[in-house]
mmCIF file of C-alpha atoms and ligand atoms in Angstrom:
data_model
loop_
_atom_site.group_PDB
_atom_site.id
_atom_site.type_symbol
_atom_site.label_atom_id
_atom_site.label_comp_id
_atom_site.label_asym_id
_atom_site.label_seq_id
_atom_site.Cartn_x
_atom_site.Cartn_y
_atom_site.Cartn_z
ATOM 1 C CA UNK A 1 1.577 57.426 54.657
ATOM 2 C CA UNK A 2 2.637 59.334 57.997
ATOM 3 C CA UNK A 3 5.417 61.839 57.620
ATOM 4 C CA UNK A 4 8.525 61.990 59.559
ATOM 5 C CA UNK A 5 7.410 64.493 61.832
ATOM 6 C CA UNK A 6 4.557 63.419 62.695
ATOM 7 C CA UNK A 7 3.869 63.379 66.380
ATOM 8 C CA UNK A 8 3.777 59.036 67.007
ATOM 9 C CA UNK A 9 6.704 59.332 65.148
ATOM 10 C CA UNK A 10 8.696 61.067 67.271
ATOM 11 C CA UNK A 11 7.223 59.003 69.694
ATOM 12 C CA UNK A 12 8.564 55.757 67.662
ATOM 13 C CA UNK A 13 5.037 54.003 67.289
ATOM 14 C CA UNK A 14 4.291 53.019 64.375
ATOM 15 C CA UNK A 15 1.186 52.501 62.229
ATOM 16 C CA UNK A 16 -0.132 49.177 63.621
ATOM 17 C CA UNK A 17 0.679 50.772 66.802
ATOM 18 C CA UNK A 18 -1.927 53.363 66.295
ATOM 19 C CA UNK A 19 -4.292 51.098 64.452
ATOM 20 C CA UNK A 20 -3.966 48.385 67.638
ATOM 21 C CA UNK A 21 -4.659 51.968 70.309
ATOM 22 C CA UNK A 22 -7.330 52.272 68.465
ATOM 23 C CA UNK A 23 -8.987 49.153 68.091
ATOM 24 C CA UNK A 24 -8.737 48.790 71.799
ATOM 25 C CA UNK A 25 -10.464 51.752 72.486
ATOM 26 C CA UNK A 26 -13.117 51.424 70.810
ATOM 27 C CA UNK A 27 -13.188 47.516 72.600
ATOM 28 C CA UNK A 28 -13.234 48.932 75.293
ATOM 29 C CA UNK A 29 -16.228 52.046 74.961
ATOM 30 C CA UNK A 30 -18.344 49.343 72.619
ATOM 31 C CA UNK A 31 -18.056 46.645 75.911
ATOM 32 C CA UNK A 32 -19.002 49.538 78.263
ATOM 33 C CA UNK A 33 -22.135 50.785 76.287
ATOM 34 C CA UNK A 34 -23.077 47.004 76.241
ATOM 35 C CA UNK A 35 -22.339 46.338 79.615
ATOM 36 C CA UNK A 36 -24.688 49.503 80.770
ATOM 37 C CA UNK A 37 -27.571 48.436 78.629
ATOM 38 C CA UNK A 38 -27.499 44.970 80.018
ATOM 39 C CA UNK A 39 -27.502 46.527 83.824
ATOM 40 C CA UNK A 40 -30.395 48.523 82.773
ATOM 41 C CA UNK A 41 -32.195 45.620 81.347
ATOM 42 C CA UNK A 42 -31.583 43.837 84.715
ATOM 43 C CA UNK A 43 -29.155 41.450 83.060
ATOM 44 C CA UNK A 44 -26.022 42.914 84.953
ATOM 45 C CA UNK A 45 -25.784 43.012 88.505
ATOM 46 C CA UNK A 46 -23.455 45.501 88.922
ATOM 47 C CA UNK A 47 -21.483 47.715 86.440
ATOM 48 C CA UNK A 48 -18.095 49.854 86.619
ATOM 49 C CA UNK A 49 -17.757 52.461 83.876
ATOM 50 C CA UNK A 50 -14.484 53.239 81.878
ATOM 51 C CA UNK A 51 -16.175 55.477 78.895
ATOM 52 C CA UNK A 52 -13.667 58.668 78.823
ATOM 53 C CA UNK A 53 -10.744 57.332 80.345
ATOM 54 C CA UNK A 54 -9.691 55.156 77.472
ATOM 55 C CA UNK A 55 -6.963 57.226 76.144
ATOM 56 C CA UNK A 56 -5.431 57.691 79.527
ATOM 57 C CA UNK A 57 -5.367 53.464 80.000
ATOM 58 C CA UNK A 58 -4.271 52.669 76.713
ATOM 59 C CA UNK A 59 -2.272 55.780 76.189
ATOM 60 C CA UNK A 60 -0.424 54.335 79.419
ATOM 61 C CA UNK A 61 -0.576 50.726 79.167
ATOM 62 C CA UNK A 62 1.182 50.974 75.290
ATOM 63 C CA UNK A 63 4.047 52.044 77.440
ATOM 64 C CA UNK A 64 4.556 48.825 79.360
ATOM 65 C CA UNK A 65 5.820 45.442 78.134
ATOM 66 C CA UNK A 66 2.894 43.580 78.014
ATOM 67 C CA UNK A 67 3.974 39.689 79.164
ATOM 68 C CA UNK A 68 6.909 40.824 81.237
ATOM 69 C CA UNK A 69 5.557 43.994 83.185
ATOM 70 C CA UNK A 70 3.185 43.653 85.937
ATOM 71 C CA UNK A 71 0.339 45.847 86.617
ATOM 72 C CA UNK A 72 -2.075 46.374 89.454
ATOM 73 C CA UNK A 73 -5.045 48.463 87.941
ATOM 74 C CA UNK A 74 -8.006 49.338 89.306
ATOM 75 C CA UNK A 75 -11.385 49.187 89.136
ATOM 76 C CA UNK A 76 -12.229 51.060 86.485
ATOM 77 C CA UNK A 77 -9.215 49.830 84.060
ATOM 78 C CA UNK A 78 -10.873 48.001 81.263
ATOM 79 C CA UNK A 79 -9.695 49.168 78.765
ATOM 80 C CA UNK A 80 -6.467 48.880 79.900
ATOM 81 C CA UNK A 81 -7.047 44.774 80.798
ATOM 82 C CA UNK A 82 -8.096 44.391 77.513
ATOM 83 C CA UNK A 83 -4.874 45.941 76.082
ATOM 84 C CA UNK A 84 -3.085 43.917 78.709
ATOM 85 C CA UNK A 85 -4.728 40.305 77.490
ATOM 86 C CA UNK A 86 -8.131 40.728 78.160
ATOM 87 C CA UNK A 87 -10.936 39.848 75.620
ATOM 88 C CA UNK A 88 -14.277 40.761 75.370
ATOM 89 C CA UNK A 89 -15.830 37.631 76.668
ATOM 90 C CA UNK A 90 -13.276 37.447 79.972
ATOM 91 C CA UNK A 91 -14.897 41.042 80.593
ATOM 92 C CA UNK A 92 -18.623 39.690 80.448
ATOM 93 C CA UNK A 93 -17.267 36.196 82.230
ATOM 94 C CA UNK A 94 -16.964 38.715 84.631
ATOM 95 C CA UNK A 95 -19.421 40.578 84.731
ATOM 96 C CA UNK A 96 -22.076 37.785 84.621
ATOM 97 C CA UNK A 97 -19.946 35.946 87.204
ATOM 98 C CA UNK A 98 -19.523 33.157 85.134
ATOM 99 C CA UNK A 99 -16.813 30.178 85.498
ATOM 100 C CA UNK A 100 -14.271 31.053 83.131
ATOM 101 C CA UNK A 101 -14.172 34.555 84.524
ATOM 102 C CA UNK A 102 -10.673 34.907 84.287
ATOM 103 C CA UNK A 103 -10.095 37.257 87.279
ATOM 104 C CA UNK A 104 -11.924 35.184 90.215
ATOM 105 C CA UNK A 105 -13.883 32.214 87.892
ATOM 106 C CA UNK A 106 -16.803 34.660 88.986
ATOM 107 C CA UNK A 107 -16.369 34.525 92.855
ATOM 108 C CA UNK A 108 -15.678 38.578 93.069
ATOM 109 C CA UNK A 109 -17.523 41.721 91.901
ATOM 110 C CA UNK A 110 -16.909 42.885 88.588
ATOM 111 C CA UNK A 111 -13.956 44.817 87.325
ATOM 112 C CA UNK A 112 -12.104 43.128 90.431
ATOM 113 C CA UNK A 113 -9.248 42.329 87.128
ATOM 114 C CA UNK A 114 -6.895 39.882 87.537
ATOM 115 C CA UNK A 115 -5.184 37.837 85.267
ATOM 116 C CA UNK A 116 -1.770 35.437 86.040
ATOM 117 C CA UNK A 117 -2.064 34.892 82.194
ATOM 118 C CA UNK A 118 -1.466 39.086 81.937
ATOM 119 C CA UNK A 119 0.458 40.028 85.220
ATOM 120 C CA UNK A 120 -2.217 42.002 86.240
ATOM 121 C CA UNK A 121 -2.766 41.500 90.205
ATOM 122 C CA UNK A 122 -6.543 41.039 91.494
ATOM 123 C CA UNK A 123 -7.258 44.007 93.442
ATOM 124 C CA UNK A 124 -9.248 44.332 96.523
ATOM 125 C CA UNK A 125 -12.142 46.848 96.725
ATOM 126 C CA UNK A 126 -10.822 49.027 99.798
ATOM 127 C CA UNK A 127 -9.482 51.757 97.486
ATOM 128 C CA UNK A 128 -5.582 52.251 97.215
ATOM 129 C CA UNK A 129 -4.537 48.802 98.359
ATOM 130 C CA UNK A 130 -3.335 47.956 94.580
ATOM 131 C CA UNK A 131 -0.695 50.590 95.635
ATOM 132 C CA UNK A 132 0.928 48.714 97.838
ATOM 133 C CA UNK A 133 0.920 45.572 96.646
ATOM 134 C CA UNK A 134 2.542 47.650 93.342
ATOM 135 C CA UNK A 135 5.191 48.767 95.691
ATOM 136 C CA UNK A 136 5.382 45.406 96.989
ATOM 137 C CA UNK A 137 5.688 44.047 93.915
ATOM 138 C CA UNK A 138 8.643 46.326 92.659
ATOM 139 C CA UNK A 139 10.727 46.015 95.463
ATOM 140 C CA UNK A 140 10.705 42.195 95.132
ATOM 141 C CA UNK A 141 11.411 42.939 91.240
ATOM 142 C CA UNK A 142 14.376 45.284 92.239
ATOM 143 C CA UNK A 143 15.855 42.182 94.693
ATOM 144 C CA UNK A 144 15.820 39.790 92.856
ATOM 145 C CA UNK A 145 17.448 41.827 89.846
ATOM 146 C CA UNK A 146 14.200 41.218 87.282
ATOM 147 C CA UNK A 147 13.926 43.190 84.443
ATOM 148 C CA UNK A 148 10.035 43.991 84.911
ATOM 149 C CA UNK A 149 8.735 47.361 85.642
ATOM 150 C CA UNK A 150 5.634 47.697 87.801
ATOM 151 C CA UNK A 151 2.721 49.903 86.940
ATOM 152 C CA UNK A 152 0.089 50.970 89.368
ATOM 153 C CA UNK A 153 -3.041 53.392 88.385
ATOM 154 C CA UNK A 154 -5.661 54.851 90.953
ATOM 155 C CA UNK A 155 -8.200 57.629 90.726
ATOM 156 C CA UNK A 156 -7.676 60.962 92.516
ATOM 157 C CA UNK A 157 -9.601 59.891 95.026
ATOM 158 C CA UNK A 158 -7.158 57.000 95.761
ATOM 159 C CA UNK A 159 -4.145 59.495 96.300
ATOM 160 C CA UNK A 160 -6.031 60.848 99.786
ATOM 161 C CA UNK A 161 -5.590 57.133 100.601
ATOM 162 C CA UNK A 162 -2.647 56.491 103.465
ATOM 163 C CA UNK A 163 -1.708 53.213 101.074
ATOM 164 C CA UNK A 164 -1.270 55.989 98.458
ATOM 165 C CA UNK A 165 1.522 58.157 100.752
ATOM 166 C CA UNK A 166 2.846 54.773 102.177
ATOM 167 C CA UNK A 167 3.675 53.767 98.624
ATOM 168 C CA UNK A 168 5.198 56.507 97.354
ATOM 169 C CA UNK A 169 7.252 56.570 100.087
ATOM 170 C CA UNK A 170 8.844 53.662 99.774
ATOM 171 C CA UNK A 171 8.903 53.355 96.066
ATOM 172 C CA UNK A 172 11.098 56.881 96.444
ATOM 173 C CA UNK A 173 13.306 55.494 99.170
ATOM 174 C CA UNK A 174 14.290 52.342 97.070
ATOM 175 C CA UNK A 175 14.145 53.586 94.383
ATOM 176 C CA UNK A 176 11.876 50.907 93.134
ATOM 177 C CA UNK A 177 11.126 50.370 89.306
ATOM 178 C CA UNK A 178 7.481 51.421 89.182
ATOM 179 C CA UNK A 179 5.661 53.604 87.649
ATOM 180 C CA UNK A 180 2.156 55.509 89.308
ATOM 181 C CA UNK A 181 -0.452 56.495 87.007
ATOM 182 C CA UNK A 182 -3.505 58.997 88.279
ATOM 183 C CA UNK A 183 -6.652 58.713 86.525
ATOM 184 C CA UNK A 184 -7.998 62.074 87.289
ATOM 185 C CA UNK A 185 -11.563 62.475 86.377
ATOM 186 C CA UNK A 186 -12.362 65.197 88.969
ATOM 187 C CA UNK A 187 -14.732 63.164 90.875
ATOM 188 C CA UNK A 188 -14.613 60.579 94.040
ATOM 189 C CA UNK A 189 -18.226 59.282 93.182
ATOM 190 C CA UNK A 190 -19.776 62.693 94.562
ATOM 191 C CA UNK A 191 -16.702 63.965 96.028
ATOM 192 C CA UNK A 192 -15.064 67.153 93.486
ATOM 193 C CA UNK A 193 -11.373 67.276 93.674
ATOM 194 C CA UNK A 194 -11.504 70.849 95.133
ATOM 195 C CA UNK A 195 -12.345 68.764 98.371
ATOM 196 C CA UNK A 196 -10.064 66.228 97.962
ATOM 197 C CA UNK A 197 -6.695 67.167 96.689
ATOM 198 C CA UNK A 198 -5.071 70.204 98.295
ATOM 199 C CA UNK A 199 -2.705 71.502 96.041
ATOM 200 C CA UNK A 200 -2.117 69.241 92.632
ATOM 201 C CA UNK A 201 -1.673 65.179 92.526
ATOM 202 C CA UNK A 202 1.536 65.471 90.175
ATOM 203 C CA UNK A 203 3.387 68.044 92.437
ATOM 204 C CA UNK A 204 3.606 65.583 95.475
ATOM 205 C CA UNK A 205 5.908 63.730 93.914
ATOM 206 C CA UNK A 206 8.631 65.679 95.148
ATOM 207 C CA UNK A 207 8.295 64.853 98.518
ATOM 208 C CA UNK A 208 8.611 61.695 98.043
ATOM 209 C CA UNK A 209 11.595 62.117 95.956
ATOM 210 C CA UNK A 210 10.233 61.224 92.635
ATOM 211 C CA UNK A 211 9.428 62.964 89.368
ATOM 212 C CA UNK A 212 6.103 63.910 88.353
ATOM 213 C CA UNK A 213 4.424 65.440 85.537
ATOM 214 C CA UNK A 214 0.580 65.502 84.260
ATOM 215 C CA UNK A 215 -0.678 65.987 80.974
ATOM 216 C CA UNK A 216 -4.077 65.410 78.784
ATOM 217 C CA UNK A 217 -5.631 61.944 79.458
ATOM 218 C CA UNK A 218 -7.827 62.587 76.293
ATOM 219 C CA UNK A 219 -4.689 62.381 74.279
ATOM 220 C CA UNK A 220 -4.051 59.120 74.119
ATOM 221 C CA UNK A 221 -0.264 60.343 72.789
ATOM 222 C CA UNK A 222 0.293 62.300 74.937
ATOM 223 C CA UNK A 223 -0.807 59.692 77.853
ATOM 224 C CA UNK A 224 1.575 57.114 76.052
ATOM 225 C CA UNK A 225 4.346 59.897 76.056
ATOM 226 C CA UNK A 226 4.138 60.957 79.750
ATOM 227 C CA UNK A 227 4.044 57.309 80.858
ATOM 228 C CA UNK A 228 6.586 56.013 78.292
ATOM 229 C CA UNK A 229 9.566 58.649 79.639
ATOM 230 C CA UNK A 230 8.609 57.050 83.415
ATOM 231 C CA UNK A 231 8.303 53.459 82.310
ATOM 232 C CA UNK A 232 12.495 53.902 80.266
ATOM 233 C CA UNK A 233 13.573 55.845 83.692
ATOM 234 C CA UNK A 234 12.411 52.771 85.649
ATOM 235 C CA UNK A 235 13.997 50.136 83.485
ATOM 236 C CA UNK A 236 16.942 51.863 83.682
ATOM 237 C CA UNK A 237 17.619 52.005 87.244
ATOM 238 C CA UNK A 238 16.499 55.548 87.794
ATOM 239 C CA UNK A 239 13.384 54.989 90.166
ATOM 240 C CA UNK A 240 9.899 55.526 90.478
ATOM 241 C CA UNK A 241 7.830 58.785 89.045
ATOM 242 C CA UNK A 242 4.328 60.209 89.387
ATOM 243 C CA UNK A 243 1.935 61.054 86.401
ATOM 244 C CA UNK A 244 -1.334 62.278 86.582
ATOM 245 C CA UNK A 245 -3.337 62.049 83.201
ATOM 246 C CA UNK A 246 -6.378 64.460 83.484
ATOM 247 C CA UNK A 247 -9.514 62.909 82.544
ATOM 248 C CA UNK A 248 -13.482 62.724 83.050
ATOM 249 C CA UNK A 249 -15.967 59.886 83.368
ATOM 250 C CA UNK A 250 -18.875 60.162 80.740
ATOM 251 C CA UNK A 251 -21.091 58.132 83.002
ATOM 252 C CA UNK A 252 -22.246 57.882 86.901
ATOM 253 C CA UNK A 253 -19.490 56.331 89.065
ATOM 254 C CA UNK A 254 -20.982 53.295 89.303
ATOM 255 C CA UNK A 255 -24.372 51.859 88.271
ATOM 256 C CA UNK A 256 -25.371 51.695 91.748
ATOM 257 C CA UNK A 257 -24.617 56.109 91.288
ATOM 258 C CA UNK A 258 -27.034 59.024 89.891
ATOM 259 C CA UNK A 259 -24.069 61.563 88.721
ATOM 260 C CA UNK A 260 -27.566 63.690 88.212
ATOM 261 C CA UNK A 261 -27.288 64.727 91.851
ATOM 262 C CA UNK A 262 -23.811 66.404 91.867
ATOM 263 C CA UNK A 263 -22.263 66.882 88.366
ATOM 264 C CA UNK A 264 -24.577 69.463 85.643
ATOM 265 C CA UNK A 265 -25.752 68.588 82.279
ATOM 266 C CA UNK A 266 -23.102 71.143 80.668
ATOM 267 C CA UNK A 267 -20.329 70.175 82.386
ATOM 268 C CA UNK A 268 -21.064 66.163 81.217
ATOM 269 C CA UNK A 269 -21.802 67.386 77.653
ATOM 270 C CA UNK A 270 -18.449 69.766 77.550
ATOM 271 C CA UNK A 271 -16.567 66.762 78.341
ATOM 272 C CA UNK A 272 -18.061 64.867 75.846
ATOM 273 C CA UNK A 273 -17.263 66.981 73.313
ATOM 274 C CA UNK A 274 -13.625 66.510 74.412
ATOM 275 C CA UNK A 275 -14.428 62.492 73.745
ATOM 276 C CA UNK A 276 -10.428 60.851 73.328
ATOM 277 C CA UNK A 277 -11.689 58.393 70.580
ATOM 278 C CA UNK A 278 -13.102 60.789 68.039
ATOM 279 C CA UNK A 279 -10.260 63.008 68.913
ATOM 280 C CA UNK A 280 -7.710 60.027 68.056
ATOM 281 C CA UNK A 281 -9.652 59.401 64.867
ATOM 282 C CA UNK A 282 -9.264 63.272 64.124
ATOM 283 C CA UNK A 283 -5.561 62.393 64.107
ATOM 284 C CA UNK A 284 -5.473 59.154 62.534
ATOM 285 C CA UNK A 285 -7.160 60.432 59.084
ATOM 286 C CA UNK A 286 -5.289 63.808 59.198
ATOM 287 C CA UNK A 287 -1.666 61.518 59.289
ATOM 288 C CA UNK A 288 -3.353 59.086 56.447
ATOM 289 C CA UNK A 289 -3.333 56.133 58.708
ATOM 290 C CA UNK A 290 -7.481 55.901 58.427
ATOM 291 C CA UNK A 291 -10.279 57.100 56.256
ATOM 292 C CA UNK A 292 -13.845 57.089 57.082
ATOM 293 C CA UNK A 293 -14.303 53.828 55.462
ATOM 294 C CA UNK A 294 -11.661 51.859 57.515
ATOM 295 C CA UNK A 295 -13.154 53.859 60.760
ATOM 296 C CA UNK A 296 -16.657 52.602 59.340
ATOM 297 C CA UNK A 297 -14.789 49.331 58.979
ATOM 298 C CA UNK A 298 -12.878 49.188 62.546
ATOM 299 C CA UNK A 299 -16.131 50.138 64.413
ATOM 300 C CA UNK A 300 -18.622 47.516 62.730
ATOM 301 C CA UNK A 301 -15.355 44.452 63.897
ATOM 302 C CA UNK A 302 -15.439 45.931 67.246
ATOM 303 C CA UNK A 303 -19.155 45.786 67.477
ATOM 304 C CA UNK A 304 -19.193 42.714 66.408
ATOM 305 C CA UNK A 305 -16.028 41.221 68.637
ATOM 306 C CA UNK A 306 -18.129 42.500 71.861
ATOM 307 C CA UNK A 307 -21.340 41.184 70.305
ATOM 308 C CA UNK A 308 -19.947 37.518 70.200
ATOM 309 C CA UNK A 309 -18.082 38.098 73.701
ATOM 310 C CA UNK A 310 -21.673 38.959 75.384
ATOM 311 C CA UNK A 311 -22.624 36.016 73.680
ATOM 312 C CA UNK A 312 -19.915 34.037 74.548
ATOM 313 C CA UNK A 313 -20.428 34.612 77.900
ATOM 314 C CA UNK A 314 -24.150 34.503 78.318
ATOM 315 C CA UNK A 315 -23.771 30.832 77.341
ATOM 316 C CA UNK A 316 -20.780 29.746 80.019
ATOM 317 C CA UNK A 317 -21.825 27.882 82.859
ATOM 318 C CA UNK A 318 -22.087 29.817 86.674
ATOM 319 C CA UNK A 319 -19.502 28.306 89.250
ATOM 320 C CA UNK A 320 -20.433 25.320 91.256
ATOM 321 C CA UNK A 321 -22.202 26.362 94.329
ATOM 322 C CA UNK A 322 -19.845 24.148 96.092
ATOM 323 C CA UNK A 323 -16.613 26.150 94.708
ATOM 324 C CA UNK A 324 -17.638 29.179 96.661
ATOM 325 C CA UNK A 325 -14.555 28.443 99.250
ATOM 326 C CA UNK A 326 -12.055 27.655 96.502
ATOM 327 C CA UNK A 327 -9.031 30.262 96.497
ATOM 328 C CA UNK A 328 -10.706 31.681 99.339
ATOM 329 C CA UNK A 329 -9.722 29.445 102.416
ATOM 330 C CA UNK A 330 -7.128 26.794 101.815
ATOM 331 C CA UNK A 331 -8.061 23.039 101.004
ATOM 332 C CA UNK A 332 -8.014 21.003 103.916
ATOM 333 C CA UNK A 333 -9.015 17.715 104.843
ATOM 334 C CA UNK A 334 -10.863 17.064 107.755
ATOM 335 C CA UNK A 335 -11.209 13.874 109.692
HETATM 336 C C1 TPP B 1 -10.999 52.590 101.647
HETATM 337 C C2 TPP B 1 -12.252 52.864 100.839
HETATM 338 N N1 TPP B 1 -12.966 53.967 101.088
HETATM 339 C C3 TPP B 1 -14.079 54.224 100.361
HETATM 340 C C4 TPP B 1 -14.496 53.345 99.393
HETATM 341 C C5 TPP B 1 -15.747 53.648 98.562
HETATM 342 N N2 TPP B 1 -15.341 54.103 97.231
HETATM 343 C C6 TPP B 1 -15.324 53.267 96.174
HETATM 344 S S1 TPP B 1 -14.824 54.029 94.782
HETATM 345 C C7 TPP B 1 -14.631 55.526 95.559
HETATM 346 C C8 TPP B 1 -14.178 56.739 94.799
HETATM 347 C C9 TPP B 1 -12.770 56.705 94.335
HETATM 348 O O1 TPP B 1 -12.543 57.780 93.464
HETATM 349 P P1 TPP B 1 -11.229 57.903 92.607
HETATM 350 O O2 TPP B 1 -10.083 57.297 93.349
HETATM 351 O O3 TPP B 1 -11.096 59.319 92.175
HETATM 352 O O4 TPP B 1 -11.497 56.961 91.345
HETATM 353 P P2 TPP B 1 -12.655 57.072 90.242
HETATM 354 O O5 TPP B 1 -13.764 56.182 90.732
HETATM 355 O O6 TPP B 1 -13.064 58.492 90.165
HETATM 356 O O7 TPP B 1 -12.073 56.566 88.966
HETATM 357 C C10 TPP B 1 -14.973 55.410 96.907
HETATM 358 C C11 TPP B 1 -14.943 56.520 97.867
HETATM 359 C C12 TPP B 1 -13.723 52.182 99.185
HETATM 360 N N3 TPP B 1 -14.022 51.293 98.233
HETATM 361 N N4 TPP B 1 -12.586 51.973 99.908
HETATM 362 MG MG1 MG B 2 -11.814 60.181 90.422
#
């Protein structure tokens, strides 16, 4: 049994809370592994890691109400569509481009998410342009007096972005209920941040009126914290606010990437060893809310859950070649 001091306590989650983070996460890196092999066995086109940012998405997401909140994610968000309604065969629908591909019925790249069933927007693949749409989004929510918060999450990368600045701005002007979420893994595919961000992410917020604070995006409590004080000042009239959750991808940017050519050995392997899913399980068994057997236990169900989504969606039918147009250009009828 937890105690009353322990730290999800005082954050008010509860057990199944921390049992459900967890589960996700490990959806989420067992999907990823799978969805690398299959690239590398030439049965994946294309392939958009999240393994290390799954505390940061999860730790975030948690904070939202999921069914009334609407996000617009990027990219590399799995693990934070799963949390958000996801399952492991809409991720390889996906991926394989297959019909029931949730986000685009497999018309777009994968990790394009989008779901009308989750309120998660599909985003575009010019970087930063979720942003706006967020902003969008929230100021339509603010007009029409709709309890919904908005949340938004980018890389660092995305903040050099003039959607980024445009966004902020406005979200601090109105006053708008939405909440912006950096996923800051140091890197812009080869980019470091030291050439990309002049100063700190979190400390722009100021100028454009906001609050912002940054914290460990390994920690998936501490992620859930951060974004849970933003998400309450939102829904209660206050206005937007800026976190940036420090964090590190475990593999290259994209398949199409060799990380080989810009990041070392060491500095991969020192990340690893600050992996957020063995340090949640650290937690877990030292508040009594899992043992090594029920880890055992929770690993082998998620393996198998992204086993028979792989499955699942190796089996669905492609789109009809003749559907390519559909949600693209309108249906007309012509004489
Ligand atoms: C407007 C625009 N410029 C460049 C690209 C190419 N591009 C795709 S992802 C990426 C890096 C973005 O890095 P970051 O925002 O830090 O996110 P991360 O991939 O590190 O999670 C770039 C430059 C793009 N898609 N759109
Ligand atoms: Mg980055």
């Amino acid at each position: 049994m937890a105690n009353a001091s322990d730290r999800h306590t005082d954050l008010g989650l509860k057990e199944e809370d921390l049992t459900e983070m967890y589960r996700y996460m490990l959806l989420a890196r067992y999907c990823d592994e799978r969805q690398w092999a299959l690239n590398r066995q030439g049965k994946a086109p294309f392939v958009v890691p999240v393994s290390g940012h799954e505390a940061a998405q999860i730790g975030s997401i948690w904070a939202f109400e999921r069914g009334k909140d609407v996000f617009c994610p990027y990219y590399r968000d799995m693990a934070l569509c799963l949390a958000a309604g996801f399952t492991p065969k809409d991720v390889f629908t996906g991926l394989f481009g297959k019909v029931d591909d949730p986000s685009s019925g497999g018309r777009q790249m994968p990790a394009h998410w989008g779901s009308s069933k989750a309120n998660i927007i599909t985003g575009s693949s010019p970087i930063a342009t979720q942003i706006l749409h967020a902003a969008g989004i929230a100021y339509s929510k603010k007009y029409k007096h709709e309890d919904a918060v908005v949340g938004t999450w980018f890389g660092e990368g995305g903040t050099s972005e003039g959607d980024w600045h445009g966004a902020m701005n406005f979200a601090g002007i109105h006053k708008l209920p939405l909440v912006f979420v950096c996923e800051n893994n140091q890197y812009a595919i080869s980019v470091h941040e030291s050439k990309q961000v002049a100063g700190r992410v979190y400390l722009r917020a100021e100028g454009y009126g906001m609050p912002g604070a940054e914290g460990d995006g390994n920690d998936v409590l501490e992620s859930y914290r951060l974004t849970k004080e933003a998400v309450d000042r939102a829904r209660a009239g206050e206005g937007p606010s800026l976190i940036e959750l420090r964090t590190y991808r475990f593999y290259s940017h994209t398949s199409d990437d060799d990380d080989r050519t810009y990041r070392s050995r060491d500095e991969v392997d020192e990340w690893r060893r600050k992996d957020p899913i063995p340090r949640f399980e650290e937690y877990l068994k030292s508040v009594d809310v899992l043992d090594d057997g029920k880890v055992e236990q929770m690993r082998e169900a998620a393996r198998s859950d992204v086993a028979e989504g792989v499955k699942q969606a190796q089996e669905a039918d492609f789109p009809d070649p003749s559907s390519g147009a559909k949600n693209v250009y309108a249906d007309l009828e012509v004489e």
